[in-house]
Coordinates of C-alpha atoms and ligand atoms in Angstrom, one line a residue:
Chain A
X1 CA 2.4 104.9 -35.4
X2 CA 5.3 102.2 -35.6
X3 CA 5.4 99.5 -33.1
X4 CA 8.4 99.5 -31.0
X5 CA 10.9 96.7 -32.1
X6 CA 10.8 93.5 -29.7
X7 CA 13.5 91.0 -28.7
X8 CA 13.3 88.1 -26.2
X9 CA 13.7 89.0 -22.7
X10 CA 16.4 87.3 -20.5
X11 CA 13.6 86.1 -18.2
X12 CA 11.6 84.5 -20.8
X13 CA 14.5 82.9 -22.8
X14 CA 15.2 81.3 -19.3
X15 CA 11.8 80.1 -19.3
X16 CA 11.9 78.7 -22.4
X17 CA 15.4 76.7 -21.8
X18 CA 13.7 75.4 -18.6
X19 CA 10.9 73.9 -20.6
X20 CA 13.0 72.0 -23.2
X21 CA 14.3 69.0 -20.9
X22 CA 10.9 68.1 -20.4
X23 CA 10.6 66.5 -24.0
X24 CA 12.6 64.3 -26.1
X25 CA 12.6 67.1 -29.0
X26 CA 13.0 70.6 -28.2
X27 CA 10.5 71.5 -30.9
X28 CA 7.9 70.4 -28.4
X29 CA 8.8 73.4 -26.3
X30 CA 7.3 75.9 -29.0
X31 CA 3.6 76.2 -27.9
X32 CA 5.0 77.2 -24.2
X33 CA 7.6 79.4 -25.7
X34 CA 5.0 81.3 -27.7
X35 CA 2.5 81.4 -24.6
X36 CA 5.7 83.3 -22.7
X37 CA 6.3 85.8 -25.4
X38 CA 2.5 86.4 -26.0
X39 CA 2.0 87.2 -22.1
X40 CA 5.1 89.3 -22.2
X41 CA 4.6 91.3 -25.3
X42 CA 1.0 90.8 -26.0
X43 CA 1.6 89.7 -29.5
X44 CA 4.5 87.6 -31.1
X45 CA 6.3 89.8 -33.8
X46 CA 8.4 88.3 -36.7
X47 CA 11.7 89.4 -35.1
X48 CA 10.9 87.3 -31.8
X49 CA 9.7 84.3 -34.0
X50 CA 13.3 84.1 -35.5
X51 CA 14.7 84.4 -32.1
X52 CA 12.6 80.9 -30.8
X53 CA 13.4 79.3 -34.2
X54 CA 17.0 79.9 -33.6
X55 CA 16.5 78.9 -29.8
X56 CA 14.8 75.8 -30.8
X57 CA 16.8 74.5 -33.7
X58 CA 13.6 75.4 -36.1
X59 CA 13.4 77.2 -39.4
X60 CA 11.5 80.7 -38.7
X61 CA 8.5 79.2 -40.9
X62 CA 8.1 76.5 -38.7
X63 CA 7.5 78.8 -35.9
X64 CA 5.5 81.0 -38.3
X65 CA 3.0 78.2 -39.2
X66 CA 2.3 77.4 -35.7
X67 CA 1.8 81.0 -34.6
X68 CA -0.9 81.8 -37.5
X69 CA -2.6 78.5 -36.8
X70 CA -3.2 78.7 -33.3
X71 CA -6.2 81.6 -32.2
X72 CA -4.4 82.4 -28.8
X73 CA -1.4 84.1 -30.7
X74 CA -1.5 87.2 -32.4
X75 CA 1.4 88.1 -34.8
X76 CA 0.3 91.6 -34.9
X77 CA -0.5 93.7 -31.6
X78 CA -3.9 93.5 -30.2
X79 CA -5.1 95.9 -27.6
X80 CA -3.6 96.0 -24.1
X81 CA -7.1 94.4 -22.7
X82 CA -8.0 91.9 -25.3
X83 CA -11.6 91.1 -24.6
X84 CA -12.7 87.8 -26.0
X85 CA -16.2 87.0 -25.8
X86 CA -17.6 83.5 -26.2
X87 CA -20.3 83.2 -29.0
X88 CA -20.6 79.5 -28.8
X89 CA -23.8 77.8 -28.1
X90 CA -24.5 78.3 -24.2
X91 CA -23.2 82.0 -24.5
X92 CA -25.1 82.8 -27.3
X93 CA -28.4 81.5 -25.7
X94 CA -27.3 83.5 -22.9
X95 CA -27.1 86.9 -24.9
X96 CA -23.6 87.0 -26.1
X97 CA -24.2 88.8 -29.3
X98 CA -25.7 91.7 -27.0
X99 CA -22.4 91.6 -25.4
X100 CA -20.3 91.9 -28.2
X101 CA -22.4 94.6 -29.6
X102 CA -22.4 96.5 -26.1
X103 CA -18.5 96.4 -26.5
X104 CA -18.5 97.4 -29.9
X105 CA -20.7 100.6 -29.0
X106 CA -19.0 101.5 -25.8
X107 CA -15.2 100.9 -27.3
X108 CA -16.2 102.5 -30.9
X109 CA -14.6 99.5 -32.6
X110 CA -15.8 96.3 -34.2
X111 CA -14.7 92.7 -33.5
X112 CA -11.1 92.3 -34.7
X113 CA -10.2 95.9 -34.1
X114 CA -8.2 97.7 -31.5
X115 CA -9.1 101.1 -30.0
X116 CA -6.8 104.1 -31.5
X117 CA -5.2 104.2 -28.3
X118 CA -4.2 100.7 -28.1
X119 CA -6.1 100.0 -24.8
X120 CA -8.8 97.7 -25.8
X121 CA -9.6 94.9 -28.6
X122 CA -12.6 92.7 -29.2
X123 CA -12.5 89.2 -30.4
X124 CA -15.1 86.6 -30.8
X125 CA -14.0 83.2 -29.5
X126 CA -15.3 80.0 -29.5
X127 CA -16.3 77.9 -26.5
X128 CA -14.1 78.7 -23.4
X129 CA -15.3 75.6 -21.4
X130 CA -17.1 77.5 -19.2
X131 CA -20.8 76.9 -20.5
X132 CA -22.5 76.5 -17.3
X133 CA -21.5 80.0 -16.5
X134 CA -22.4 81.7 -19.6
X135 CA -21.7 84.4 -21.0
X136 CA -18.1 83.7 -20.6
X137 CA -15.3 86.2 -21.3
X138 CA -11.4 86.0 -21.1
X139 CA -9.2 89.2 -20.9
X140 CA -5.4 88.1 -21.8
X141 CA -5.7 84.6 -21.0
X142 CA -6.4 85.8 -17.2
X143 CA -8.9 83.8 -15.5
X144 CA -12.6 83.7 -16.9
X145 CA -14.9 86.4 -16.1
X146 CA -18.2 84.3 -15.7
X147 CA -21.9 85.0 -15.8
X148 CA -21.7 88.1 -17.7
X149 CA -25.0 89.7 -18.2
X150 CA -25.7 91.4 -21.6
X151 CA -27.6 94.0 -19.7
X152 CA -24.5 94.7 -17.8
X153 CA -21.7 95.5 -20.2
X154 CA -20.7 98.7 -18.2
X155 CA -20.1 96.4 -15.1
X156 CA -18.1 94.1 -17.4
X157 CA -15.9 97.2 -18.7
X158 CA -15.2 97.9 -14.9
X159 CA -14.0 94.2 -14.2
X160 CA -12.2 94.4 -17.3
X161 CA -10.3 97.3 -16.2
Chain B
X1 CA -30.9 57.1 -3.9
X2 CA -27.9 59.3 -2.9
X3 CA -24.9 58.9 -5.7
X4 CA -22.0 58.0 -4.1
X5 CA -19.3 60.8 -5.7
X6 CA -15.7 59.3 -6.3
X7 CA -14.9 62.0 -8.9
X8 CA -15.6 65.1 -7.4
X9 CA -14.8 66.1 -4.0
X10 CA -17.8 66.6 -1.6
X11 CA -19.4 70.1 -1.4
X12 CA -17.5 72.4 0.7
X13 CA -14.3 70.0 0.9
X14 CA -10.8 71.3 -0.6
X15 CA -9.0 68.2 -2.1
X16 CA -6.3 70.3 -3.8
X17 CA -3.6 69.9 -1.6
X18 CA -1.6 66.5 -1.5
X19 CA -2.1 66.6 2.6
X20 CA -6.1 66.9 1.9
X21 CA -6.2 64.4 -0.8
X22 CA -4.2 61.7 1.1
X23 CA -6.5 62.4 4.0
X24 CA -9.6 61.2 2.0
X25 CA -7.6 58.2 1.0
X26 CA -5.9 59.4 -1.9
X27 CA -2.8 57.5 -3.5
X28 CA -3.8 54.3 -1.7
X29 CA -4.9 52.7 -4.9
X30 CA -1.6 53.7 -6.6
X31 CA 0.5 52.2 -3.8
X32 CA -1.5 49.4 -3.7
X33 CA -1.4 48.8 -7.7
X34 CA 2.3 49.4 -7.9
X35 CA 3.4 47.3 -5.0
X36 CA 0.9 44.3 -5.3
X37 CA -0.4 44.2 -8.7
X38 CA 1.4 43.0 -12.0
X39 CA 0.7 45.5 -15.1
X40 CA -1.3 42.6 -16.6
X41 CA -3.7 42.4 -13.5
X42 CA -4.5 46.2 -14.0
X43 CA -5.4 45.8 -17.5
X44 CA -7.6 43.2 -16.6
X45 CA -9.5 44.8 -13.6
X46 CA -10.0 47.9 -15.7
X47 CA -11.4 45.7 -18.6
X48 CA -13.6 44.0 -16.3
X49 CA -14.9 47.0 -15.0
X50 CA -16.4 48.0 -18.4
X51 CA -14.9 51.5 -18.2
X52 CA -15.4 53.2 -21.6
X53 CA -13.6 56.6 -22.6
X54 CA -15.0 59.8 -21.6
X55 CA -13.4 61.6 -24.2
X56 CA -16.7 61.3 -26.9
X57 CA -16.2 58.1 -28.4
X58 CA -16.7 56.0 -25.5
X59 CA -14.0 53.2 -26.5
X60 CA -13.1 50.5 -24.0
X61 CA -10.2 51.6 -22.1
X62 CA -9.0 48.2 -20.9
X63 CA -8.8 47.3 -24.8
X64 CA -7.1 50.5 -25.5
X65 CA -4.2 49.8 -23.1
X66 CA -3.9 46.1 -24.2
X67 CA -2.9 47.4 -27.6
X68 CA 0.4 48.9 -26.0
X69 CA 3.6 46.7 -27.0
X70 CA 4.9 44.8 -24.1
X71 CA 7.3 46.8 -22.1
X72 CA 10.9 46.5 -22.9
X73 CA 10.7 47.5 -26.6
X74 CA 13.0 49.6 -28.4
X75 CA 11.1 52.6 -27.9
X76 CA 9.8 54.3 -24.8
X77 CA 6.1 54.6 -24.2
X78 CA 3.8 57.4 -23.5
X79 CA 0.5 58.7 -22.0
X80 CA -0.9 61.7 -23.9
X81 CA -3.4 62.7 -21.5
X82 CA -6.4 64.6 -23.4
X83 CA -7.4 67.8 -21.5
X84 CA -8.0 70.0 -24.4
X85 CA -11.8 70.0 -23.7
X86 CA -13.0 72.1 -26.6
X87 CA -16.2 70.4 -27.7
X88 CA -18.9 73.3 -27.0
X89 CA -21.1 72.3 -24.1
X90 CA -18.3 70.7 -22.4
X91 CA -16.7 71.9 -19.1
X92 CA -16.2 68.6 -17.0
X93 CA -12.5 68.2 -17.1
X94 CA -11.9 71.3 -15.8
X95 CA -13.7 70.7 -12.7
X96 CA -11.1 67.7 -12.2
X97 CA -8.4 69.6 -12.6
X98 CA -9.1 72.8 -10.7
X99 CA -11.0 70.9 -7.7
X100 CA -9.4 67.8 -7.8
X101 CA -5.8 67.2 -9.5
X102 CA -4.5 64.7 -7.4
X103 CA -7.0 62.2 -8.4
X104 CA -5.8 62.7 -12.1
X105 CA -2.1 62.5 -10.9
X106 CA -3.1 59.3 -9.0
X107 CA -4.8 57.8 -12.4
X108 CA -1.8 58.6 -14.4
X109 CA 0.8 56.9 -12.0
X110 CA -1.6 53.6 -12.4
X111 CA -2.1 53.9 -15.8
X112 CA 1.5 54.2 -16.3
X113 CA 2.2 51.1 -14.2
X114 CA -0.2 49.1 -16.5
X115 CA 1.2 50.3 -20.0
X116 CA 4.7 50.6 -18.9
X117 CA 4.9 54.4 -19.9
X118 CA 8.1 56.4 -19.0
X119 CA 5.9 59.8 -18.9
X120 CA 2.5 61.5 -19.1
X121 CA 2.0 64.5 -20.9
X122 CA -1.1 66.1 -19.9
X123 CA -2.5 68.4 -22.8
X124 CA -4.5 71.3 -21.3
X125 CA -6.7 73.9 -23.1
X126 CA -4.7 77.0 -23.0
X127 CA -7.4 79.0 -21.6
X128 CA -7.7 77.0 -18.5
X129 CA -5.2 79.2 -16.8
X130 CA -6.6 78.5 -13.3
X131 CA -6.5 74.5 -14.2
X132 CA -3.2 74.9 -15.4
X133 CA -1.6 76.0 -12.3
X134 CA -3.5 73.8 -9.8
X135 CA -2.2 70.8 -11.7
X136 CA 1.1 72.1 -12.2
X137 CA 1.1 72.6 -8.3
X138 CA -0.1 68.8 -7.4
X139 CA 2.4 67.4 -10.1
X140 CA 5.2 69.3 -8.3
X141 CA 3.9 68.3 -4.9
X142 CA 3.6 64.7 -5.9
X143 CA 7.3 64.6 -7.3
X144 CA 8.3 66.3 -4.0
X145 CA 6.7 63.4 -2.1
X146 CA 8.3 60.6 -4.0
X147 CA 5.0 59.7 -6.0
X148 CA 6.6 60.6 -9.3
X149 CA 10.2 60.3 -10.4
X150 CA 12.8 57.8 -11.0
X151 CA 11.9 56.0 -7.5
X152 CA 8.3 56.4 -7.0
X153 CA 5.5 55.1 -4.7
X154 CA 8.2 52.7 -3.6
X155 CA 9.4 51.0 -6.8
X156 CA 12.3 51.6 -9.3
X157 CA 11.0 52.8 -12.1
X158 CA 11.0 56.1 -14.0
X159 CA 7.9 58.0 -14.4
X160 CA 7.0 61.7 -14.7
X161 CA 4.4 63.9 -15.4
X162 CA 4.2 66.9 -17.6
X163 CA 1.7 69.4 -18.1
X164 CA 1.5 71.3 -21.3
X165 CA -0.9 74.0 -23.0
X166 CA -3.0 74.3 -26.2
X167 CA -3.4 77.4 -27.9
X168 CA -7.2 78.0 -28.6
X169 CA -7.8 75.4 -31.6
X170 CA -10.7 72.7 -31.1
X171 CA -9.0 70.3 -33.7
X172 CA -6.2 69.9 -31.0
X173 CA -8.7 67.7 -28.9
X174 CA -8.5 64.9 -31.9
X175 CA -6.0 62.5 -30.6
X176 CA -3.5 62.8 -33.3
X177 CA -4.0 66.6 -33.6
X178 CA -3.2 66.8 -30.1
X179 CA -0.1 64.7 -30.6
X180 CA 1.1 66.9 -33.7
X181 CA 0.7 70.1 -31.4
X182 CA 2.3 68.6 -28.3
X183 CA 5.2 68.0 -30.9
X184 CA 5.2 71.6 -31.4
X185 CA 3.2 71.9 -34.9
X186 CA 0.1 72.8 -36.3
X187 CA -2.5 70.6 -34.8
X188 CA -3.5 68.6 -37.9
X189 CA -4.8 65.4 -37.6
X190 CA -2.7 62.4 -38.8
X191 CA -3.8 59.5 -41.0
X192 CA -4.4 56.4 -39.5
X193 CA -3.0 53.6 -39.5
X194 CA -0.5 53.8 -37.9
X195 CA -2.7 54.4 -34.6
X196 CA -1.1 56.0 -31.4
X197 CA -0.6 52.6 -29.8
X198 CA 2.3 52.2 -32.3
X199 CA 3.1 55.7 -33.7
X200 CA 2.0 58.3 -31.2
X201 CA 4.1 61.2 -29.6
X202 CA 7.3 61.7 -31.1
X203 CA 6.8 58.3 -33.0
X204 CA 6.5 56.3 -30.0
X205 CA 3.8 54.0 -28.5
X206 CA 1.2 56.2 -26.9
X207 CA -2.0 56.0 -25.4
X208 CA -4.5 58.6 -25.5
X209 CA -7.2 59.0 -22.7
X210 CA -9.1 61.9 -21.6
X211 CA -8.7 63.5 -18.3
X212 CA -12.0 62.0 -16.8
X213 CA -11.2 58.6 -18.3
X214 CA -7.9 58.1 -16.2
X215 CA -9.6 60.0 -13.2
X216 CA -11.8 57.0 -13.1
X217 CA -9.0 54.4 -12.5
X218 CA -7.8 54.8 -8.8
X219 CA -11.8 54.1 -7.9
X220 CA -11.8 51.0 -9.9
X221 CA -8.6 49.8 -8.3
X222 CA -9.5 50.8 -4.6
X223 CA -13.2 49.3 -5.0
X224 CA -12.9 46.7 -7.8
X225 CA -14.5 46.1 -10.9
X226 CA -17.6 44.7 -9.8
X227 CA -18.2 47.4 -7.4
X228 CA -17.7 49.8 -10.7
X229 CA -19.8 47.7 -12.7
X230 CA -22.6 47.8 -10.2
X231 CA -23.0 51.4 -11.2
X232 CA -24.6 52.5 -14.5
X233 CA -25.8 50.0 -16.8
X234 CA -24.3 46.8 -18.0
X235 CA -22.4 48.2 -21.1
X236 CA -22.2 51.7 -19.7
X237 CA -20.5 51.5 -16.1
X238 CA -19.5 54.0 -13.5
X239 CA -20.3 57.7 -12.9
X240 CA -19.7 60.7 -15.3
X241 CA -19.7 64.1 -15.1
X242 CA -22.6 65.7 -17.2
X243 CA -22.1 69.3 -17.7
X244 CA -25.5 70.6 -18.1
X245 CA -25.7 74.6 -19.5
X246 CA -28.3 76.6 -21.6
X247 CA -31.9 77.4 -20.3
X248 CA -31.7 75.8 -17.2
X249 CA -32.0 77.0 -13.4
X250 CA -28.9 75.4 -12.0
X251 CA -26.4 75.1 -14.9
X252 CA -23.2 73.1 -13.5
X253 CA -21.4 69.6 -13.9
X254 CA -23.1 66.8 -11.9
X255 CA -21.3 63.4 -11.2
X256 CA -24.0 60.7 -11.8
X257 CA -24.2 57.2 -12.7
X258 CA -24.4 56.6 -16.7
X259 CA -27.7 55.7 -17.8
X260 CA -29.4 58.6 -15.6
X261 CA -32.8 59.8 -17.5
X262 CA -32.0 62.9 -19.1
X263 CA -35.3 64.1 -17.6
X264 CA -33.9 63.6 -14.0
X265 CA -30.9 65.7 -14.8
X266 CA -32.6 68.4 -16.1
X267 CA -35.4 68.6 -13.8
X268 CA -34.1 67.4 -10.7
X269 CA -30.3 68.2 -10.5
X270 CA -30.3 71.2 -12.7
X271 CA -33.5 72.8 -11.3
X272 CA -35.6 72.6 -14.5
X273 CA -36.0 74.7 -17.2
X274 CA -35.6 78.4 -16.4
X275 CA -38.4 81.2 -16.4
X276 CA -41.3 78.6 -16.5
X277 CA -40.5 78.0 -20.3
X278 CA -41.4 74.9 -22.0
X279 CA -38.5 72.8 -23.1
X280 CA -37.5 72.5 -26.9
X281 CA -34.3 70.9 -27.7
X282 CA -31.6 69.2 -25.9
X283 CA -28.0 68.5 -27.3
X284 CA -27.0 65.3 -25.3
X285 CA -23.1 65.4 -25.6
X286 CA -21.7 68.3 -26.8
X287 CA -22.4 70.0 -30.1
X288 CA -20.9 67.3 -32.3
X289 CA -24.1 65.1 -31.3
X290 CA -27.5 65.3 -33.1
X291 CA -30.0 67.3 -31.1
X292 CA -33.0 65.6 -29.4
X293 CA -36.4 67.0 -29.5
X294 CA -38.3 67.6 -26.3
X295 CA -40.4 64.6 -26.9
X296 CA -37.2 62.6 -26.3
X297 CA -36.5 63.7 -22.9
X298 CA -37.2 60.5 -21.0
X299 CA -34.0 58.7 -22.9
X300 CA -31.3 57.3 -20.5
X301 CA -28.0 59.2 -20.9
X302 CA -25.9 56.3 -21.7
X303 CA -24.3 54.7 -24.8
X304 CA -26.8 52.5 -25.9
X305 CA -30.0 54.3 -25.1
X306 CA -28.9 57.5 -26.8
X307 CA -27.7 55.3 -30.3
X308 CA -31.1 54.1 -30.1
X309 CA -32.8 57.6 -29.6
X310 CA -30.6 58.5 -33.1
X311 CA -27.7 60.2 -31.2
X312 CA -24.6 59.8 -29.1
X313 CA -23.6 60.1 -25.7
X314 CA -20.1 62.2 -26.7
X315 CA -18.8 64.3 -23.7
X316 CA -21.9 64.0 -21.7
X317 CA -22.2 68.1 -22.2
X318 CA -25.9 68.7 -21.9
X319 CA -27.3 71.7 -23.7
X320 CA -31.0 72.8 -22.9
X321 CA -32.9 75.0 -25.2
X322 CA -36.2 76.4 -24.5
X323 CA -39.1 77.3 -26.7
X324 CA -38.2 81.1 -27.3
X325 CA -35.1 79.7 -29.4
X326 CA -34.7 79.5 -33.0
X327 CA -33.5 76.0 -34.3
X328 CA -32.0 77.7 -37.4
X329 CA -30.0 80.1 -35.4
X330 CA -28.7 77.2 -33.0
X331 CA -27.7 75.6 -36.2
X332 CA -26.0 78.5 -37.4
X333 CA -24.1 79.0 -34.0
X334 CA -22.6 75.5 -34.1
X335 CA -22.0 75.5 -38.1
X336 CA -20.0 78.6 -37.8
X337 CA -17.8 77.0 -35.1
X338 CA -17.2 73.9 -37.2
X339 CA -16.2 76.3 -40.1
X340 CA -13.9 78.0 -37.9
X341 CA -12.3 74.9 -36.6
X342 CA -11.7 72.9 -39.6
X343 CA -8.2 72.6 -39.8
X344 CA -8.5 72.5 -43.8
X345 CA -6.7 69.2 -45.0
X346 CA -9.6 67.7 -46.5
X347 CA -11.6 69.0 -49.3
X348 CA -14.8 67.8 -47.7
X349 CA -14.5 69.3 -44.4
X350 CA -13.2 72.7 -45.7
X351 CA -15.6 73.0 -48.4
X352 CA -18.7 71.2 -46.5
X353 CA -18.5 73.2 -43.2
X354 CA -18.4 76.5 -45.0
X355 CA -21.4 75.4 -47.4
X356 CA -23.4 74.4 -44.3
X357 CA -22.7 77.7 -42.7
X358 CA -24.0 79.4 -45.7
X359 CA -26.7 77.6 -46.3
X360 CA -28.2 78.0 -42.9
X361 CA -27.4 81.6 -42.9
X362 CA -29.5 82.0 -46.3
X363 CA -32.4 80.3 -44.9
X364 CA -32.3 82.4 -41.6
X365 CA -32.5 85.4 -43.5
X366 CA -35.4 84.3 -45.2
X367 CA -33.7 84.2 -48.7
X368 CA -33.7 80.0 -48.7
X369 CA -35.5 77.7 -50.6
X370 CA -37.0 74.2 -50.1
X371 CA -34.0 73.2 -52.3
X372 CA -31.5 74.4 -49.9
X373 CA -32.9 72.0 -47.3
X374 CA -32.0 69.1 -49.5
X375 CA -28.8 70.4 -50.3
X376 CA -28.0 70.4 -46.5
X377 CA -28.6 66.8 -46.5
X378 CA -26.6 66.3 -49.5
X379 CA -23.3 68.3 -48.4
X380 CA -23.9 66.5 -45.0
X381 CA -23.9 63.1 -46.8
X382 CA -20.7 64.1 -48.5
X383 CA -19.0 65.1 -45.4
X384 CA -19.5 61.5 -43.8
X385 CA -16.8 59.0 -43.5
X386 CA -14.6 60.5 -46.0
X387 CA -11.9 62.3 -44.1
X388 CA -8.9 62.4 -42.0
X389 CA -10.9 62.9 -38.4
X390 CA -14.2 62.9 -37.6
X391 CA -14.5 66.7 -37.4
X392 CA -15.9 66.4 -40.6
X393 CA -18.7 64.0 -39.5
X394 CA -19.6 65.8 -36.7
X395 CA -20.2 68.8 -38.6
X396 CA -22.6 66.8 -40.7
X397 CA -24.3 65.5 -37.8
X398 CA -25.1 68.5 -36.1
X399 CA -26.6 70.6 -39.0
X400 CA -28.6 67.4 -40.5
X401 CA -29.9 66.6 -36.9
X402 CA -31.5 70.0 -36.4
X403 CA -33.1 69.8 -39.9
X404 CA -34.4 66.3 -39.2
X405 CA -35.7 67.1 -35.8
X406 CA -37.0 70.5 -36.5
X407 CA -38.0 70.5 -40.3
X408 CA -41.1 72.4 -40.0
X409 CA -39.4 75.0 -38.3
X410 CA -36.8 75.5 -41.3
X411 CA -39.7 75.2 -43.9
X412 CA -41.3 77.9 -42.0
X413 CA -38.2 80.3 -42.7
X414 CA -38.7 79.5 -46.1
X415 CA -42.2 80.2 -46.6
X416 CA -42.6 83.0 -44.1
X417 CA -39.3 84.5 -45.5
X418 CA -37.8 84.9 -42.1
X419 CA -37.3 83.8 -38.8
X420 CA -41.0 83.0 -37.0
X421 CA -39.4 83.6 -33.8
X422 CA -37.5 87.0 -33.8
X423 CA -37.5 87.3 -30.3
X424 CA -35.1 84.4 -30.0
X425 CA -31.4 84.8 -29.1
X426 CA -29.4 86.1 -31.8
X427 CA -26.5 84.1 -33.2
Ligands
LIG501 C1 -12.5 66.7 -33.6 C2 -12.5 66.1 -32.4 C3 -12.5 66.6 -30.9 C4 -11.9 66.3 -30.2 N1 -11.9 66.8 -28.9 C5 -11.5 66.1 -27.7 C6 -11.4 66.8 -26.3 O1 -11.2 67.9 -26.4 N2 -11.0 66.0 -25.2 C7 -10.8 64.5 -25.1 O2 -10.8 63.7 -24.5 N3 -11.2 64.2 -26.7 C8 -11.7 64.7 -27.6 N4 -11.7 64.0 -28.9 C9 -11.8 62.6 -28.8 C10 -10.2 62.1 -29.0 O3 -9.8 61.8 -30.5 C11 -9.8 60.6 -28.3 O4 -11.0 59.7 -28.8 C12 -10.1 60.6 -26.9 O5 -9.1 61.4 -26.0 C13 -9.6 59.3 -26.2 O6 -9.9 59.2 -25.0 P1 -10.7 58.5 -24.1 O7 -10.6 57.0 -24.8 O8 -10.3 58.2 -22.8 O9 -12.3 59.0 -24.2 C14 -12.0 64.8 -30.0 C15 -12.2 64.0 -31.5 C16 -12.5 64.7 -32.6 C17 -12.8 64.1 -33.5
LIG502 S1 -11.9 66.1 -41.2 FE1 -11.8 68.5 -41.2 S2 -10.5 68.8 -39.2 FE2 -10.2 66.6 -39.8 S3 -8.5 66.4 -40.4 FE3 -9.8 66.8 -42.2 S4 -10.1 68.9 -42.7 FE4 -8.8 68.6 -40.8
LIG503 S1 -20.2 78.2 -25.1 FE1 -19.6 79.7 -24.0 S2 -18.3 79.0 -22.9 FE2 -19.3 77.1 -23.9

């Protein structure tokens, strides 16, 4: 299945341009720019990286090395609902491994993969800053899903939607 | 003794709006400082309060501010406010940005006055979407009310606050990694010197302070250094936000004086260990800090006491672990984290974090030898004090800390060719 080609939408372009004057150098708007794209398209394709580079006066590689350095940006498509489970210490103690395994079983894919219909993917992430409400899960940079119970993965999937 | 809170609103109160925050006395300290106190006087007050950074290293805040060049230099100066909060076990700054965002804005206004900063950039971890929206709303409200901008709090001086978002990399909490990231680059730490006070954001003099550190400042100005110093211990002053997680009945964030006994935090505030189990281990200040064993639970949570106990206060993020948990597995989880987050610039860190993880895995699986335990210590030794930033040291402390405190459990894995606690949580 080939992915549709993407371009920078007008609204995202406007949002990026509104970000630029906050900093002495346009380049500083890069992380915010990539967040806007990630939120709209679900990943940051190469073609869009080139457009952002042109917009901020950068070389394409300067954008790409940032996209690939940060875990929240994806260069390739992930599931429409990208389910990120924290597996760091507080969540591990609360059974995060069981949550991951439960998701893998129900969705039929492993961590790092997405379902054939493109609806879901699973990722392991490091501490989300919600250790007091472990297990913590985040989907597509939406507000956290907290206090996930390892024996209630079906409830989790309903919440994920 | 009831603790007088000044960082978090009382239970049930909502201070997120400017009106509510003002009704509680908010922005009085900023008005007073800007209209009545010279910048040097603010720095002296903060120095006298004994305030130490809440981001992990505990450096004197007043002293850090005094490293900044005198106003009127050739370059603008900035505040880089550290809200990356990615140290596992730490979730306190989130309480401030989500529940009391104007406190941070007020702290930034006073700090900017003290050091002559033109703007503050709050670098908030990208996952904190709710905190980001709440803080941006507060900043916009403050700007509309004339508390920020070219004429703010009644004085003619340019100052504004901008909120930026990280994107999931722990290393961007390290002060120079954060600066690189804020400039739109990979978050790889810089060699020092030059320190940020000389060469920070965009090459300009910059003060880096944690969100909670800045949020301590309004109370110091409002009530005075002597009041602040009366809370806590002589060298660890004021309240702090302890996050407590793991095997306790009431995990959460508690605002308490520095120097509060660890046992009191666990048993009284967090309601004790869950399910009637016995306490086994406590990580006192985020996973970078060496673990304590249950016998050490009477230590006080301040810089000096924890140092004496062989660990550090760090971020005050406490992780409580009960008797059911395997210590090798706990060490694995933490080693995996550091391996993942090493930015790769320094060989000792890049290779060392990978080796520690591999060795711990081998021991946990029952394939390890006693020589592997020596190798953990040896690798840890190579990783300390050699690298551009302290991530490498932290990874070493964490692994060797578990080995030192729970050596017999590590050895049991070797002798028994497997985990003696098969019911333990899985890494
Ligand atoms: C690997 C690493 C990660 C760090 N992460 C954070 C962080 O997330 N938040 C923070 O405030 N400080 C963090 N620090 C400490 C900062 O480098 C810096 O000391 C601190 O922000 C200074 O603020 P303070 O003086 O107010 O504590 C980290 C340090 C290291 C070495
Ligand atoms: S110590 Fe590790 S994280 Fe820090 S700069 Fe070196 S490689 Fe990067
Ligand atoms: S350990 Fe999972 S949110 Fe902190």
